[in-house]
Amino acid sequence: MILSIIGIILGTIAIGLFIWLKNDQKMSNDLHEAELQHTHQGMKAIMDDFNNYQVTTDRKIAELEKQLEIQNKSQDKKFEKHLKELPFIIGRVVGQIEFSQDIINRK
């Protein structure tokens, strides 16, 4: 009789402990699931930020390349203009030198 009462009490304690451990494990699993979801959301936010950064950087690079091309064309035009004017400038300098030589030789 006493052994059966002890058996019933131990069985009840074992069942209560099993239920408590099951609920504790469920709560732990829920907490881990919530943490995993937050981690997933954080990773997705980082990925979105990185994608936005890449897009912004690509736009800036394209704009800089465009500006560089415009500046190169402008410099090329200035260089071409100077090349066209160079013979005239050389002629004017040579003329001034010859004129100076004439003035020096007359003295």
PDB file of N, CA, C and O in Angstrom, residues 46-84:
ATOM      1  N   ILE A  46      20.686  44.645 -43.716  1.00  0.00           N
ATOM      2  CA  ILE A  46      22.074  44.880 -44.138  1.00  0.00           C
ATOM      3  C   ILE A  46      22.221  44.640 -45.630  1.00  0.00           C
ATOM      4  O   ILE A  46      22.894  45.407 -46.339  1.00  0.00           O
ATOM      5  N   MET A  47      21.599  43.586 -46.138  1.00  0.00           N
ATOM      6  CA  MET A  47      21.668  43.277 -47.563  1.00  0.00           C
ATOM      7  C   MET A  47      21.029  44.402 -48.385  1.00  0.00           C
ATOM      8  O   MET A  47      21.581  44.833 -49.398  1.00  0.00           O
ATOM      9  N   ASP A  48      19.873  44.904 -47.921  1.00  0.00           N
ATOM     10  CA  ASP A  48      19.214  46.011 -48.623  1.00  0.00           C
ATOM     11  C   ASP A  48      20.087  47.255 -48.606  1.00  0.00           C
ATOM     12  O   ASP A  48      20.229  47.944 -49.630  1.00  0.00           O
ATOM     13  N   ASP A  49      20.690  47.558 -47.458  1.00  0.00           N
ATOM     14  CA  ASP A  49      21.578  48.715 -47.358  1.00  0.00           C
ATOM     15  C   ASP A  49      22.770  48.566 -48.294  1.00  0.00           C
ATOM     16  O   ASP A  49      23.178  49.518 -48.965  1.00  0.00           O
ATOM     17  N   PHE A  50      23.335  47.368 -48.339  1.00  0.00           N
ATOM     18  CA  PHE A  50      24.488  47.134 -49.213  1.00  0.00           C
ATOM     19  C   PHE A  50      24.090  47.278 -50.675  1.00  0.00           C
ATOM     20  O   PHE A  50      24.835  47.858 -51.471  1.00  0.00           O
ATOM     21  N   ASN A  51      22.915  46.752 -51.039  1.00  0.00           N
ATOM     22  CA  ASN A  51      22.437  46.897 -52.418  1.00  0.00           C
ATOM     23  C   ASN A  51      22.230  48.364 -52.764  1.00  0.00           C
ATOM     24  O   ASN A  51      22.610  48.810 -53.852  1.00  0.00           O
ATOM     25  N   ASN A  52      21.624  49.123 -51.837  1.00  0.00           N
ATOM     26  CA  ASN A  52      21.437  50.550 -52.068  1.00  0.00           C
ATOM     27  C   ASN A  52      22.783  51.255 -52.211  1.00  0.00           C
ATOM     28  O   ASN A  52      22.951  52.142 -53.048  1.00  0.00           O
ATOM     29  N   TYR A  53      23.756  50.862 -51.390  1.00  0.00           N
ATOM     30  CA  TYR A  53      25.093  51.439 -51.473  1.00  0.00           C
ATOM     31  C   TYR A  53      25.721  51.144 -52.833  1.00  0.00           C
ATOM     32  O   TYR A  53      26.319  52.025 -53.458  1.00  0.00           O
ATOM     33  N   GLN A  54      25.569  49.897 -53.295  1.00  0.00           N
ATOM     34  CA  GLN A  54      26.131  49.533 -54.597  1.00  0.00           C
ATOM     35  C   GLN A  54      25.482  50.336 -55.711  1.00  0.00           C
ATOM     36  O   GLN A  54      26.172  50.835 -56.611  1.00  0.00           O
ATOM     37  N   VAL A  55      24.167  50.473 -55.671  1.00  0.00           N
ATOM     38  CA  VAL A  55      23.453  51.226 -56.705  1.00  0.00           C
ATOM     39  C   VAL A  55      23.892  52.684 -56.679  1.00  0.00           C
ATOM     40  O   VAL A  55      24.181  53.279 -57.721  1.00  0.00           O
ATOM     41  N   THR A  56      23.958  53.267 -55.476  1.00  0.00           N
ATOM     42  CA  THR A  56      24.371  54.662 -55.344  1.00  0.00           C
ATOM     43  C   THR A  56      25.801  54.840 -55.840  1.00  0.00           C
ATOM     44  O   THR A  56      26.099  55.804 -56.556  1.00  0.00           O
ATOM     45  N   THR A  57      26.669  53.921 -55.466  1.00  0.00           N
ATOM     46  CA  THR A  57      28.067  53.999 -55.891  1.00  0.00           C
ATOM     47  C   THR A  57      28.175  53.864 -57.407  1.00  0.00           C
ATOM     48  O   THR A  57      28.936  54.613 -58.042  1.00  0.00           O
ATOM     49  N   ASP A  58      27.420  52.949 -58.001  1.00  0.00           N
ATOM     50  CA  ASP A  58      27.443  52.792 -59.459  1.00  0.00           C
ATOM     51  C   ASP A  58      26.961  54.062 -60.147  1.00  0.00           C
ATOM     52  O   ASP A  58      27.530  54.478 -61.167  1.00  0.00           O
ATOM     53  N   ARG A  59      25.930  54.707 -59.595  1.00  0.00           N
ATOM     54  CA  ARG A  59      25.438  55.962 -60.173  1.00  0.00           C
ATOM     55  C   ARG A  59      26.502  57.048 -60.086  1.00  0.00           C
ATOM     56  O   ARG A  59      26.726  57.795 -61.030  1.00  0.00           O
ATOM     57  N   LYS A  60      27.148  57.139 -58.926  1.00  0.00           N
ATOM     58  CA  LYS A  60      28.189  58.155 -58.749  1.00  0.00           C
ATOM     59  C   LYS A  60      29.351  57.910 -59.698  1.00  0.00           C
ATOM     60  O   LYS A  60      29.893  58.858 -60.285  1.00  0.00           O
ATOM     61  N   ILE A  61      29.744  56.651 -59.850  1.00  0.00           N
ATOM     62  CA  ILE A  61      30.838  56.316 -60.759  1.00  0.00           C
ATOM     63  C   ILE A  61      30.461  56.692 -62.183  1.00  0.00           C
ATOM     64  O   ILE A  61      31.264  57.270 -62.917  1.00  0.00           O
ATOM     65  N   ALA A  62      29.234  56.374 -62.587  1.00  0.00           N
ATOM     66  CA  ALA A  62      28.786  56.720 -63.942  1.00  0.00           C
ATOM     67  C   ALA A  62      28.787  58.232 -64.138  1.00  0.00           C
ATOM     68  O   ALA A  62      29.213  58.729 -65.189  1.00  0.00           O
ATOM     69  N   GLU A  63      28.325  58.968 -63.131  1.00  0.00           N
ATOM     70  CA  GLU A  63      28.302  60.432 -63.218  1.00  0.00           C
ATOM     71  C   GLU A  63      29.722  60.991 -63.298  1.00  0.00           C
ATOM     72  O   GLU A  63      30.000  61.894 -64.094  1.00  0.00           O
ATOM     73  N   LEU A  64      30.636  60.443 -62.498  1.00  0.00           N
ATOM     74  CA  LEU A  64      32.025  60.894 -62.538  1.00  0.00           C
ATOM     75  C   LEU A  64      32.676  60.581 -63.881  1.00  0.00           C
ATOM     76  O   LEU A  64      33.435  61.402 -64.415  1.00  0.00           O
ATOM     77  N   GLU A  65      32.370  59.402 -64.425  1.00  0.00           N
ATOM     78  CA  GLU A  65      32.909  59.054 -65.744  1.00  0.00           C
ATOM     79  C   GLU A  65      32.386  60.020 -66.804  1.00  0.00           C
ATOM     80  O   GLU A  65      33.121  60.444 -67.682  1.00  0.00           O
ATOM     81  N   LYS A  66      31.108  60.365 -66.696  1.00  0.00           N
ATOM     82  CA  LYS A  66      30.506  61.298 -67.641  1.00  0.00           C
ATOM     83  C   LYS A  66      31.174  62.669 -67.529  1.00  0.00           C
ATOM     84  O   LYS A  66      31.531  63.277 -68.542  1.00  0.00           O
ATOM     85  N   GLN A  67      31.358  63.148 -66.294  1.00  0.00           N
ATOM     86  CA  GLN A  67      32.016  64.438 -66.087  1.00  0.00           C
ATOM     87  C   GLN A  67      33.454  64.407 -66.585  1.00  0.00           C
ATOM     88  O   GLN A  67      33.930  65.370 -67.197  1.00  0.00           O
ATOM     89  N   LEU A  68      34.144  63.309 -66.344  1.00  0.00           N
ATOM     90  CA  LEU A  68      35.519  63.167 -66.806  1.00  0.00           C
ATOM     91  C   LEU A  68      35.583  63.190 -68.327  1.00  0.00           C
ATOM     92  O   LEU A  68      36.464  63.833 -68.917  1.00  0.00           O
ATOM     93  N   GLU A  69      34.645  62.521 -68.973  1.00  0.00           N
ATOM     94  CA  GLU A  69      34.606  62.511 -70.433  1.00  0.00           C
ATOM     95  C   GLU A  69      34.349  63.921 -70.972  1.00  0.00           C
ATOM     96  O   GLU A  69      34.987  64.354 -71.938  1.00  0.00           O
ATOM     97  N   ILE A  70      33.432  64.643 -70.325  1.00  0.00           N
ATOM     98  CA  ILE A  70      33.140  66.014 -70.745  1.00  0.00           C
ATOM     99  C   ILE A  70      34.381  66.884 -70.579  1.00  0.00           C
ATOM    100  O   ILE A  70      34.733  67.673 -71.477  1.00  0.00           O
ATOM    101  N   GLN A  71      35.077  66.736 -69.450  1.00  0.00           N
ATOM    102  CA  GLN A  71      36.288  67.525 -69.217  1.00  0.00           C
ATOM    103  C   GLN A  71      37.378  67.163 -70.217  1.00  0.00           C
ATOM    104  O   GLN A  71      38.095  68.044 -70.706  1.00  0.00           O
ATOM    105  N   ASN A  72      37.505  65.875 -70.532  1.00  0.00           N
ATOM    106  CA  ASN A  72      38.504  65.457 -71.522  1.00  0.00           C
ATOM    107  C   ASN A  72      38.193  66.058 -72.883  1.00  0.00           C
ATOM    108  O   ASN A  72      39.103  66.519 -73.588  1.00  0.00           O
ATOM    109  N   LYS A  73      36.922  66.052 -73.277  1.00  0.00           N
ATOM    110  CA  LYS A  73      36.547  66.638 -74.562  1.00  0.00           C
ATOM    111  C   LYS A  73      36.837  68.126 -74.561  1.00  0.00           C
ATOM    112  O   LYS A  73      37.322  68.672 -75.564  1.00  0.00           O
ATOM    113  N   SER A  74      36.552  68.795 -73.448  1.00  0.00           N
ATOM    114  CA  SER A  74      36.821  70.229 -73.337  1.00  0.00           C
ATOM    115  C   SER A  74      38.320  70.502 -73.445  1.00  0.00           C
ATOM    116  O   SER A  74      38.744  71.426 -74.156  1.00  0.00           O
ATOM    117  N   GLN A  75      39.112  69.694 -72.761  1.00  0.00           N
ATOM    118  CA  GLN A  75      40.569  69.862 -72.834  1.00  0.00           C
ATOM    119  C   GLN A  75      41.082  69.575 -74.241  1.00  0.00           C
ATOM    120  O   GLN A  75      41.984  70.261 -74.729  1.00  0.00           O
ATOM    121  N   ASP A  76      40.517  68.564 -74.884  1.00  0.00           N
ATOM    122  CA  ASP A  76      40.913  68.255 -76.260  1.00  0.00           C
ATOM    123  C   ASP A  76      40.603  69.423 -77.189  1.00  0.00           C
ATOM    124  O   ASP A  76      41.414  69.774 -78.059  1.00  0.00           O
ATOM    125  N   LYS A  77      39.434  70.051 -77.016  1.00  0.00           N
ATOM    126  CA  LYS A  77      39.071  71.197 -77.850  1.00  0.00           C
ATOM    127  C   LYS A  77      40.026  72.361 -77.614  1.00  0.00           C
ATOM    128  O   LYS A  77      40.463  73.019 -78.560  1.00  0.00           O
ATOM    129  N   LYS A  78      40.368  72.615 -76.340  1.00  0.00           N
ATOM    130  CA  LYS A  78      41.314  73.686 -76.030  1.00  0.00           C
ATOM    131  C   LYS A  78      42.675  73.390 -76.642  1.00  0.00           C
ATOM    132  O   LYS A  78      43.331  74.285 -77.190  1.00  0.00           O
ATOM    133  N   PHE A  79      43.100  72.140 -76.545  1.00  0.00           N
ATOM    134  CA  PHE A  79      44.391  71.754 -77.116  1.00  0.00           C
ATOM    135  C   PHE A  79      44.393  71.929 -78.626  1.00  0.00           C
ATOM    136  O   PHE A  79      45.358  72.446 -79.201  1.00  0.00           O
ATOM    137  N   GLU A  80      43.305  71.492 -79.270  1.00  0.00           N
ATOM    138  CA  GLU A  80      43.180  71.653 -80.731  1.00  0.00           C
ATOM    139  C   GLU A  80      43.233  73.136 -81.103  1.00  0.00           C
ATOM    140  O   GLU A  80      43.870  73.520 -82.077  1.00  0.00           O
ATOM    141  N   LYS A  81      42.553  73.973 -80.319  1.00  0.00           N
ATOM    142  CA  LYS A  81      42.543  75.420 -80.568  1.00  0.00           C
ATOM    143  C   LYS A  81      43.956  75.972 -80.455  1.00  0.00           C
ATOM    144  O   LYS A  81      44.391  76.767 -81.304  1.00  0.00           O
ATOM    145  N   HIS A  82      44.687  75.555 -79.421  1.00  0.00           N
ATOM    146  CA  HIS A  82      46.058  76.035 -79.251  1.00  0.00           C
ATOM    147  C   HIS A  82      46.958  75.541 -80.375  1.00  0.00           C
ATOM    148  O   HIS A  82      47.855  76.273 -80.824  1.00  0.00           O
ATOM    149  N   LEU A  83      46.724  74.323 -80.825  1.00  0.00           N
ATOM    150  CA  LEU A  83      47.522  73.807 -81.944  1.00  0.00           C
ATOM    151  C   LEU A  83      47.280  74.629 -83.215  1.00  0.00           C
ATOM    152  O   LEU A  83      48.202  74.880 -83.983  1.00  0.00           O
ATOM    153  N   LYS A  84      46.025  75.041 -83.422  1.00  0.00           N
ATOM    154  CA  LYS A  84      45.710  75.848 -84.599  1.00  0.00           C
ATOM    155  C   LYS A  84      46.316  77.247 -84.490  1.00  0.00           C
ATOM    156  O   LYS A  84      46.732  77.827 -85.482  1.00  0.00           O
TER     157      LYS A  84
END
